[in-house]
Amino acid sequence: MAQRGSDDKTEHPSGVPQLTVCVVAYNSGPTLRTCLERLGAQTFRDFEAIVIDNASPDPGDVAIAAEFPWARLIRNTENLGFTGAGNQGAREGRGRWYVLLNPDAYAEPDWLETLVAAAGRHPRVRSFTSRQMVAEQPGVLDGLGDVMSITGIPYRGGYLNRDEGQACEGEVFSPCGAAMMIDRALFLRLGGFDEDFFCYGEDVDLGYRLQLAGEPTLLVPDAVIHHVGSASTGGAKSEFAVFHGSRNRFWVLFKNTPWPLMPLVVPLHLAVLVFVYLKRDNRPHIRLILRAVKAAFVGAPKIFRTRREVQKLRRASIGQIAGAMTWNPKDLSGRRPVIRPLRAGR
């Protein structure tokens, strides 16, 4: 497989790469090798690659990254979480655009080229997300951008649904951090990922802040990656994933929901969570979930302090925020994608 050479002088015609692609690795193992092989085979070449080893106990990640000398390797001495390492990559990068790619996400050869082309068609849009397919299940969606329901429950649109090829380019609530592209200056101006989240829900939190700031996220369905999912954290039902996912959903709500929507969203949020948590497949995790809920409320004072700064940056109206959510309960229960036409002027 063709790979980018470290001595390729044609990579950055302007002397500065157009894109910075960051891969955050933690006990990623063989998926990291495949990820970087696919990244090295991209048709779009004007990018720099940064691999951040997040203090993986397994030395294999460093050894694998060393096989790709065109990628800059940063070795952290402590695990900063996806949030901390993701922010680190943005600070270290030089590209106008900041691209995040999970180490268990395998890009089609034209993935970057397609994202860059979309940015060229829509010069006022500064956040983009990809069509994600389940790596081990051909024809099954891993996601078409993230959706926020009026219950305050976010979900990945189309997750585990059959891909019927019907997705069109349009606005979604939030990019998915597994395969997204954002204006790096905008990312940094908004504060990047909230490092209190550590992992899980940080991309929805960022997407919510983009919504509040009046910045749309565009789904580019022809930009395709194949995603294993939760390869570094033991799976979607691991204790780590359940705890952080459950806690962080509350924090997304506390931090971002405008006050006029709070009296509606909070009761719906609690009602849906009780219903979901009492399902048979969640019962083994009930003690862990209750611990996560407790942690969410213990950490709430700090989140509400952060909220004040977030709301100061709000440019969108309450109606625009409510309109960016889905009010249809069937969307949430069926994890249906919600893609809206790009608003005029964007």
mmCIF file of C-alpha atoms in Angstrom:
data_model
loop_
_atom_site.group_PDB
_atom_site.id
_atom_site.type_symbol
_atom_site.label_atom_id
_atom_site.label_comp_id
_atom_site.label_asym_id
_atom_site.label_seq_id
_atom_site.Cartn_x
_atom_site.Cartn_y
_atom_site.Cartn_z
ATOM 1 C CA MET A 1 0.000 0.000 0.000
ATOM 2 C CA ALA A 2 1.322 3.414 -0.931
ATOM 3 C CA GLN A 3 2.257 5.587 2.008
ATOM 4 C CA ARG A 4 3.270 9.207 2.334
ATOM 5 C CA GLY A 5 6.995 9.687 2.491
ATOM 6 C CA SER A 6 8.560 11.751 5.246
ATOM 7 C CA ASP A 7 10.762 13.457 2.631
ATOM 8 C CA ASP A 8 7.911 14.362 0.248
ATOM 9 C CA LYS A 9 8.532 18.053 -0.518
ATOM 10 C CA THR A 10 5.240 18.464 -2.410
ATOM 11 C CA GLU A 11 3.025 17.828 0.617
ATOM 12 C CA HIS A 12 2.561 21.448 1.704
ATOM 13 C CA PRO A 13 2.780 23.828 -1.293
ATOM 14 C CA SER A 14 2.343 26.886 0.920
ATOM 15 C CA GLY A 15 4.800 25.633 3.519
ATOM 16 C CA VAL A 16 1.937 25.091 5.983
ATOM 17 C CA PRO A 17 -0.360 22.060 5.759
ATOM 18 C CA GLN A 18 -3.988 22.692 4.954
ATOM 19 C CA LEU A 19 -5.070 20.013 7.442
ATOM 20 C CA THR A 20 -3.843 18.690 10.747
ATOM 21 C CA VAL A 21 -5.044 15.117 11.269
ATOM 22 C CA CYS A 22 -4.878 13.923 14.872
ATOM 23 C CA VAL A 23 -5.171 10.300 15.995
ATOM 24 C CA VAL A 24 -5.410 9.763 19.766
ATOM 25 C CA ALA A 25 -4.244 6.257 20.674
ATOM 26 C CA TYR A 26 -4.687 4.350 23.910
ATOM 27 C CA ASN A 27 -4.152 0.583 23.864
ATOM 28 C CA SER A 28 -5.366 0.707 20.276
ATOM 29 C CA GLY A 29 -3.340 -2.263 19.067
ATOM 30 C CA PRO A 30 -3.702 -3.482 15.475
ATOM 31 C CA THR A 31 -6.542 -1.060 14.707
ATOM 32 C CA LEU A 32 -4.018 1.778 14.888
ATOM 33 C CA ARG A 33 -1.896 0.199 12.169
ATOM 34 C CA THR A 34 -4.859 -0.164 9.829
ATOM 35 C CA CYS A 35 -5.990 3.383 10.628
ATOM 36 C CA LEU A 36 -2.593 4.833 9.704
ATOM 37 C CA GLU A 37 -2.264 2.659 6.593
ATOM 38 C CA ARG A 38 -5.573 4.037 5.334
ATOM 39 C CA LEU A 39 -4.564 7.572 6.298
ATOM 40 C CA GLY A 40 -1.301 7.161 4.382
ATOM 41 C CA ALA A 41 -3.241 6.144 1.268
ATOM 42 C CA GLN A 42 -5.363 9.307 1.073
ATOM 43 C CA THR A 43 -5.716 10.961 -2.319
ATOM 44 C CA PHE A 44 -5.532 14.387 -0.634
ATOM 45 C CA ARG A 45 -1.924 14.935 0.435
ATOM 46 C CA ASP A 46 -1.700 18.403 1.932
ATOM 47 C CA PHE A 47 -1.915 17.354 5.566
ATOM 48 C CA GLU A 48 0.228 16.718 8.587
ATOM 49 C CA ALA A 49 -0.483 13.764 10.858
ATOM 50 C CA ILE A 50 -0.093 13.718 14.626
ATOM 51 C CA VAL A 51 -0.393 10.507 16.635
ATOM 52 C CA ILE A 52 -0.758 11.068 20.367
ATOM 53 C CA ASP A 53 -0.007 8.060 22.526
ATOM 54 C CA ASN A 54 -2.054 8.776 25.648
ATOM 55 C CA ALA A 55 0.275 6.947 28.059
ATOM 56 C CA SER A 56 -0.864 3.524 26.833
ATOM 57 C CA PRO A 57 0.173 0.735 29.232
ATOM 58 C CA ASP A 58 0.707 -1.437 26.166
ATOM 59 C CA PRO A 59 3.906 -0.281 24.392
ATOM 60 C CA GLY A 60 2.515 -1.656 21.141
ATOM 61 C CA ASP A 61 0.890 1.649 20.177
ATOM 62 C CA VAL A 62 4.244 3.455 20.161
ATOM 63 C CA ALA A 63 5.867 0.676 18.160
ATOM 64 C CA ILE A 64 3.073 0.745 15.586
ATOM 65 C CA ALA A 65 3.170 4.542 15.267
ATOM 66 C CA ALA A 66 6.931 4.348 14.690
ATOM 67 C CA GLU A 67 6.249 2.317 11.533
ATOM 68 C CA PHE A 68 4.868 5.508 9.955
ATOM 69 C CA PRO A 69 7.662 8.116 10.051
ATOM 70 C CA TRP A 70 5.514 10.673 8.205
ATOM 71 C CA ALA A 71 3.296 10.900 11.303
ATOM 72 C CA ARG A 72 4.571 12.940 14.231
ATOM 73 C CA LEU A 73 4.413 10.900 17.427
ATOM 74 C CA ILE A 74 3.716 12.601 20.762
ATOM 75 C CA ARG A 75 4.092 10.409 23.855
ATOM 76 C CA ASN A 76 2.173 11.612 26.887
ATOM 77 C CA THR A 77 3.349 10.639 30.362
ATOM 78 C CA GLU A 78 -0.238 10.510 31.626
ATOM 79 C CA ASN A 79 -3.604 9.682 30.107
ATOM 80 C CA LEU A 80 -5.266 13.000 29.315
ATOM 81 C CA GLY A 81 -8.409 11.348 28.001
ATOM 82 C CA PHE A 82 -9.699 11.907 24.497
ATOM 83 C CA THR A 83 -10.576 15.463 25.504
ATOM 84 C CA GLY A 84 -7.152 16.485 26.768
ATOM 85 C CA ALA A 85 -5.259 14.803 23.957
ATOM 86 C CA GLY A 86 -7.710 16.165 21.374
ATOM 87 C CA ASN A 87 -7.049 19.697 22.625
ATOM 88 C CA GLN A 88 -3.323 18.997 22.668
ATOM 89 C CA GLY A 89 -3.427 18.019 19.000
ATOM 90 C CA ALA A 90 -5.190 21.271 18.094
ATOM 91 C CA ARG A 91 -2.566 23.317 19.917
ATOM 92 C CA GLU A 92 0.313 21.394 18.339
ATOM 93 C CA GLY A 93 -1.158 21.459 14.833
ATOM 94 C CA ARG A 94 -0.447 23.987 12.093
ATOM 95 C CA GLY A 95 -3.284 23.349 9.632
ATOM 96 C CA ARG A 96 -6.211 25.682 9.021
ATOM 97 C CA TRP A 97 -8.505 22.646 9.447
ATOM 98 C CA TYR A 98 -8.335 20.249 12.378
ATOM 99 C CA VAL A 99 -9.323 16.659 11.629
ATOM 100 C CA LEU A 100 -9.947 14.081 14.339
ATOM 101 C CA LEU A 101 -9.801 10.404 13.428
ATOM 102 C CA ASN A 102 -10.246 7.562 15.892
ATOM 103 C CA PRO A 103 -7.517 4.895 15.896
ATOM 104 C CA ASP A 104 -10.217 2.301 15.145
ATOM 105 C CA ALA A 105 -11.608 4.251 12.171
ATOM 106 C CA TYR A 106 -10.543 3.292 8.667
ATOM 107 C CA ALA A 107 -10.918 6.003 6.038
ATOM 108 C CA GLU A 108 -11.824 5.475 2.413
ATOM 109 C CA PRO A 109 -9.036 6.804 0.115
ATOM 110 C CA ASP A 110 -10.975 9.957 -0.838
ATOM 111 C CA TRP A 111 -12.186 10.750 2.692
ATOM 112 C CA LEU A 112 -10.060 13.858 3.227
ATOM 113 C CA GLU A 113 -10.466 14.992 -0.378
ATOM 114 C CA THR A 114 -14.246 14.823 -0.014
ATOM 115 C CA LEU A 115 -14.261 16.809 3.229
ATOM 116 C CA VAL A 116 -12.028 19.502 1.745
ATOM 117 C CA ALA A 117 -14.260 19.713 -1.335
ATOM 118 C CA ALA A 118 -17.303 20.215 0.911
ATOM 119 C CA ALA A 119 -15.520 23.046 2.717
ATOM 120 C CA GLY A 120 -14.851 24.637 -0.658
ATOM 121 C CA ARG A 121 -18.537 24.422 -1.643
ATOM 122 C CA HIS A 122 -19.677 25.876 1.686
ATOM 123 C CA PRO A 123 -17.160 28.564 2.697
ATOM 124 C CA ARG A 124 -19.297 29.742 5.624
ATOM 125 C CA VAL A 125 -19.494 26.289 7.213
ATOM 126 C CA ARG A 126 -16.680 25.471 9.617
ATOM 127 C CA SER A 127 -17.646 22.068 11.037
ATOM 128 C CA PHE A 128 -18.047 18.827 9.075
ATOM 129 C CA THR A 129 -18.806 15.202 9.912
ATOM 130 C CA SER A 130 -18.628 11.917 8.000
ATOM 131 C CA ARG A 131 -20.701 8.905 7.058
ATOM 132 C CA GLN A 132 -19.586 6.195 9.482
ATOM 133 C CA MET A 133 -20.059 2.524 8.665
ATOM 134 C CA VAL A 134 -19.685 -0.422 11.062
ATOM 135 C CA ALA A 135 -16.326 -1.898 10.138
ATOM 136 C CA GLU A 136 -17.320 -5.524 10.652
ATOM 137 C CA GLN A 137 -20.883 -5.324 9.290
ATOM 138 C CA PRO A 138 -21.016 -4.278 5.630
ATOM 139 C CA GLY A 139 -23.993 -2.095 4.825
ATOM 140 C CA VAL A 140 -24.684 -1.164 8.467
ATOM 141 C CA LEU A 141 -24.386 2.435 9.628
ATOM 142 C CA ASP A 142 -22.274 3.473 12.583
ATOM 143 C CA GLY A 143 -23.612 7.004 12.322
ATOM 144 C CA LEU A 144 -24.639 9.986 10.195
ATOM 145 C CA GLY A 145 -23.734 12.757 12.588
ATOM 146 C CA ASP A 146 -25.023 13.136 16.131
ATOM 147 C CA VAL A 147 -28.636 13.988 16.984
ATOM 148 C CA MET A 148 -29.985 15.765 20.076
ATOM 149 C CA SER A 149 -33.520 14.935 21.149
ATOM 150 C CA ILE A 150 -35.750 17.319 23.072
ATOM 151 C CA THR A 151 -35.322 14.938 26.014
ATOM 152 C CA GLY A 152 -31.672 15.984 26.244
ATOM 153 C CA ILE A 153 -30.598 12.492 25.162
ATOM 154 C CA PRO A 154 -28.078 12.571 22.298
ATOM 155 C CA TYR A 155 -27.528 9.640 19.965
ATOM 156 C CA ARG A 156 -25.618 8.773 16.826
ATOM 157 C CA GLY A 157 -28.000 9.134 13.899
ATOM 158 C CA GLY A 158 -28.699 5.880 12.093
ATOM 159 C CA TYR A 159 -26.581 3.789 14.461
ATOM 160 C CA LEU A 160 -26.877 0.082 13.543
ATOM 161 C CA ASN A 161 -29.515 0.856 10.896
ATOM 162 C CA ARG A 162 -29.128 -0.452 7.368
ATOM 163 C CA ASP A 163 -27.486 2.033 5.025
ATOM 164 C CA GLU A 164 -30.003 2.574 2.260
ATOM 165 C CA GLY A 165 -27.897 5.264 0.615
ATOM 166 C CA GLN A 166 -30.581 7.853 1.258
ATOM 167 C CA ALA A 167 -28.468 10.268 3.304
ATOM 168 C CA CYS A 168 -28.036 13.655 1.682
ATOM 169 C CA GLU A 169 -25.660 16.466 2.493
ATOM 170 C CA GLY A 170 -27.199 18.622 5.193
ATOM 171 C CA GLU A 171 -27.036 20.000 8.717
ATOM 172 C CA VAL A 172 -26.852 17.735 11.746
ATOM 173 C CA PHE A 173 -26.809 18.704 15.404
ATOM 174 C CA SER A 174 -23.234 17.696 16.119
ATOM 175 C CA PRO A 175 -20.165 16.140 14.508
ATOM 176 C CA CYS A 176 -19.018 12.735 15.720
ATOM 177 C CA GLY A 177 -15.501 12.900 17.135
ATOM 178 C CA ALA A 178 -14.510 9.629 15.454
ATOM 179 C CA ALA A 179 -14.203 11.336 12.060
ATOM 180 C CA MET A 180 -14.741 15.088 11.966
ATOM 181 C CA MET A 181 -13.182 18.241 10.509
ATOM 182 C CA ILE A 182 -13.422 21.682 12.093
ATOM 183 C CA ASP A 183 -11.803 25.049 11.625
ATOM 184 C CA ARG A 184 -8.906 24.830 14.077
ATOM 185 C CA ALA A 185 -9.116 28.483 15.143
ATOM 186 C CA LEU A 186 -12.835 28.088 15.845
ATOM 187 C CA PHE A 187 -12.206 24.918 17.836
ATOM 188 C CA LEU A 188 -9.659 26.716 19.998
ATOM 189 C CA ARG A 189 -11.801 29.849 20.354
ATOM 190 C CA LEU A 190 -14.685 27.774 21.710
ATOM 191 C CA GLY A 191 -12.328 26.159 24.216
ATOM 192 C CA GLY A 192 -11.980 22.845 22.393
ATOM 193 C CA PHE A 193 -13.248 19.779 24.210
ATOM 194 C CA ASP A 194 -14.275 20.097 27.850
ATOM 195 C CA GLU A 195 -11.521 18.195 29.640
ATOM 196 C CA ASP A 196 -13.750 17.436 32.636
ATOM 197 C CA PHE A 197 -15.596 15.003 30.354
ATOM 198 C CA PHE A 198 -12.377 12.964 29.793
ATOM 199 C CA CYS A 199 -14.106 10.722 27.250
ATOM 200 C CA TYR A 200 -17.614 10.192 25.802
ATOM 201 C CA GLY A 201 -20.083 12.971 25.021
ATOM 202 C CA GLU A 202 -17.365 15.548 24.474
ATOM 203 C CA ASP A 203 -18.184 15.776 20.763
ATOM 204 C CA VAL A 204 -21.892 16.389 21.453
ATOM 205 C CA ASP A 205 -20.913 19.042 23.990
ATOM 206 C CA LEU A 206 -18.737 20.708 21.347
ATOM 207 C CA GLY A 207 -21.532 20.391 18.791
ATOM 208 C CA TYR A 208 -24.002 21.987 21.196
ATOM 209 C CA ARG A 209 -21.633 24.899 21.713
ATOM 210 C CA LEU A 210 -21.321 25.233 17.936
ATOM 211 C CA GLN A 211 -25.121 25.384 17.736
ATOM 212 C CA LEU A 212 -25.263 28.056 20.436
ATOM 213 C CA ALA A 213 -22.641 30.087 18.570
ATOM 214 C CA GLY A 214 -24.638 29.855 15.338
ATOM 215 C CA GLU A 215 -22.091 27.559 13.675
ATOM 216 C CA PRO A 216 -23.660 24.707 11.668
ATOM 217 C CA THR A 217 -22.244 21.210 11.285
ATOM 218 C CA LEU A 218 -22.552 19.693 7.817
ATOM 219 C CA LEU A 219 -22.864 15.954 7.193
ATOM 220 C CA VAL A 220 -20.826 14.976 4.135
ATOM 221 C CA PRO A 221 -22.240 11.531 3.272
ATOM 222 C CA ASP A 222 -19.630 10.819 0.577
ATOM 223 C CA ALA A 223 -16.834 11.161 3.143
ATOM 224 C CA VAL A 224 -16.800 7.600 4.465
ATOM 225 C CA ILE A 225 -14.972 5.835 7.291
ATOM 226 C CA HIS A 226 -15.395 2.330 8.682
ATOM 227 C CA HIS A 227 -15.509 2.342 12.487
ATOM 228 C CA VAL A 228 -14.847 -0.500 14.916
ATOM 229 C CA GLY A 229 -16.139 1.517 17.899
ATOM 230 C CA SER A 230 -14.961 1.678 21.545
ATOM 231 C CA ALA A 231 -11.900 -0.426 20.686
ATOM 232 C CA SER A 232 -9.767 1.395 23.265
ATOM 233 C CA THR A 233 -12.312 1.391 26.108
ATOM 234 C CA GLY A 234 -13.481 -2.209 26.191
ATOM 235 C CA GLY A 235 -16.718 -1.807 24.228
ATOM 236 C CA ALA A 236 -19.863 0.300 24.473
ATOM 237 C CA LYS A 237 -21.112 -1.652 27.511
ATOM 238 C CA SER A 238 -17.834 -1.578 29.445
ATOM 239 C CA GLU A 239 -17.907 -0.038 32.922
ATOM 240 C CA PHE A 240 -15.751 2.823 31.654
ATOM 241 C CA ALA A 241 -18.127 3.603 28.776
ATOM 242 C CA VAL A 242 -21.308 3.254 30.837
ATOM 243 C CA PHE A 243 -20.035 5.462 33.667
ATOM 244 C CA HIS A 244 -18.631 8.266 31.520
ATOM 245 C CA GLY A 245 -21.491 8.186 29.038
ATOM 246 C CA SER A 246 -24.143 8.354 31.779
ATOM 247 C CA ARG A 247 -22.405 11.128 33.729
ATOM 248 C CA ASN A 248 -21.524 13.228 30.727
ATOM 249 C CA ARG A 249 -25.052 13.270 29.290
ATOM 250 C CA PHE A 250 -26.149 15.216 32.372
ATOM 251 C CA TRP A 251 -23.227 17.601 31.988
ATOM 252 C CA VAL A 252 -24.067 18.305 28.334
ATOM 253 C CA LEU A 253 -27.616 19.206 29.427
ATOM 254 C CA PHE A 254 -26.560 21.298 32.449
ATOM 255 C CA LYS A 255 -23.934 23.231 30.529
ATOM 256 C CA ASN A 256 -25.628 24.001 27.241
ATOM 257 C CA THR A 257 -29.433 23.957 27.444
ATOM 258 C CA PRO A 258 -30.766 27.538 27.375
ATOM 259 C CA TRP A 259 -32.851 28.372 30.465
ATOM 260 C CA PRO A 260 -36.207 28.700 28.657
ATOM 261 C CA LEU A 261 -35.843 25.063 27.519
ATOM 262 C CA MET A 262 -34.723 23.709 30.898
ATOM 263 C CA PRO A 263 -38.232 23.205 32.429
ATOM 264 C CA LEU A 264 -39.157 21.087 29.420
ATOM 265 C CA VAL A 265 -35.927 19.186 28.851
ATOM 266 C CA VAL A 266 -34.974 18.194 32.411
ATOM 267 C CA PRO A 267 -38.207 16.308 33.343
ATOM 268 C CA LEU A 268 -38.215 14.556 29.956
ATOM 269 C CA HIS A 269 -34.564 13.671 30.390
ATOM 270 C CA LEU A 270 -35.135 12.090 33.806
ATOM 271 C CA ALA A 271 -38.243 10.207 32.641
ATOM 272 C CA VAL A 272 -36.480 8.716 29.621
ATOM 273 C CA LEU A 273 -33.433 7.760 31.681
ATOM 274 C CA VAL A 274 -35.566 5.882 34.219
ATOM 275 C CA PHE A 275 -37.256 4.021 31.374
ATOM 276 C CA VAL A 276 -33.952 3.191 29.657
ATOM 277 C CA TYR A 277 -32.064 2.235 32.805
ATOM 278 C CA LEU A 278 -34.779 -0.189 33.876
ATOM 279 C CA LYS A 279 -34.502 -2.170 30.644
ATOM 280 C CA ARG A 280 -33.312 -5.723 31.164
ATOM 281 C CA ASP A 281 -29.950 -5.290 29.411
ATOM 282 C CA ASN A 282 -29.142 -2.251 31.575
ATOM 283 C CA ARG A 283 -30.088 -3.806 34.929
ATOM 284 C CA PRO A 284 -26.627 -5.317 35.536
ATOM 285 C CA HIS A 285 -25.237 -1.775 35.347
ATOM 286 C CA ILE A 286 -27.790 -0.095 37.610
ATOM 287 C CA ARG A 287 -25.379 0.477 40.533
ATOM 288 C CA LEU A 288 -22.764 1.863 38.175
ATOM 289 C CA ILE A 289 -25.332 4.126 36.523
ATOM 290 C CA LEU A 290 -26.490 5.458 39.893
ATOM 291 C CA ARG A 291 -22.859 6.181 40.754
ATOM 292 C CA ALA A 292 -22.518 8.070 37.479
ATOM 293 C CA VAL A 293 -25.663 10.102 38.200
ATOM 294 C CA LYS A 294 -24.290 10.973 41.638
ATOM 295 C CA ALA A 295 -20.984 12.034 40.064
ATOM 296 C CA ALA A 296 -22.886 14.199 37.578
ATOM 297 C CA PHE A 297 -24.615 16.117 40.348
ATOM 298 C CA VAL A 298 -21.488 16.335 42.505
ATOM 299 C CA GLY A 299 -19.690 17.907 39.554
ATOM 300 C CA ALA A 300 -22.628 20.113 38.588
ATOM 301 C CA PRO A 301 -21.458 23.299 40.387
ATOM 302 C CA LYS A 302 -18.288 23.412 38.288
ATOM 303 C CA ILE A 303 -20.265 22.669 35.115
ATOM 304 C CA PHE A 304 -22.693 25.510 35.909
ATOM 305 C CA ARG A 305 -19.760 27.885 36.334
ATOM 306 C CA THR A 306 -18.573 26.836 32.873
ATOM 307 C CA ARG A 307 -22.123 27.292 31.626
ATOM 308 C CA ARG A 308 -21.987 31.023 32.254
ATOM 309 C CA GLU A 309 -19.081 31.396 29.836
ATOM 310 C CA VAL A 310 -20.734 29.159 27.253
ATOM 311 C CA GLN A 311 -24.002 31.063 27.271
ATOM 312 C CA LYS A 312 -22.181 34.378 26.808
ATOM 313 C CA LEU A 313 -21.126 33.132 23.375
ATOM 314 C CA ARG A 314 -24.676 32.223 22.342
ATOM 315 C CA ARG A 315 -25.742 33.846 19.081
ATOM 316 C CA ALA A 316 -28.578 31.485 18.109
ATOM 317 C CA SER A 317 -32.142 32.115 19.242
ATOM 318 C CA ILE A 318 -34.054 29.733 21.500
ATOM 319 C CA GLY A 319 -36.183 28.813 18.499
ATOM 320 C CA GLN A 320 -33.123 27.949 16.451
ATOM 321 C CA ILE A 321 -31.751 25.719 19.201
ATOM 322 C CA ALA A 322 -35.092 23.977 19.684
ATOM 323 C CA GLY A 323 -35.404 23.580 15.920
ATOM 324 C CA ALA A 324 -32.010 21.897 15.704
ATOM 325 C CA MET A 325 -33.258 19.135 18.042
ATOM 326 C CA THR A 326 -35.690 16.367 17.194
ATOM 327 C CA TRP A 327 -39.069 16.381 18.936
ATOM 328 C CA ASN A 328 -40.167 13.048 17.455
ATOM 329 C CA PRO A 329 -39.862 10.219 20.024
ATOM 330 C CA LYS A 330 -39.641 7.701 17.176
ATOM 331 C CA ASP A 331 -36.387 9.296 16.064
ATOM 332 C CA LEU A 332 -34.830 8.588 19.464
ATOM 333 C CA SER A 333 -36.242 5.087 19.867
ATOM 334 C CA GLY A 334 -35.200 4.091 16.340
ATOM 335 C CA ARG A 335 -31.958 6.093 16.349
ATOM 336 C CA ARG A 336 -33.070 7.643 13.104
ATOM 337 C CA PRO A 337 -30.772 10.191 11.487
ATOM 338 C CA VAL A 338 -31.977 13.790 11.459
ATOM 339 C CA ILE A 339 -30.502 15.742 8.557
ATOM 340 C CA ARG A 340 -31.879 19.156 7.646
ATOM 341 C CA PRO A 341 -31.264 21.273 4.543
ATOM 342 C CA LEU A 342 -28.419 23.729 4.960
ATOM 343 C CA ARG A 343 -29.933 27.066 5.874
ATOM 344 C CA ALA A 344 -29.748 29.895 3.366
ATOM 345 C CA GLY A 345 -26.538 31.853 3.333
ATOM 346 C CA ARG A 346 -24.373 28.938 4.436
#
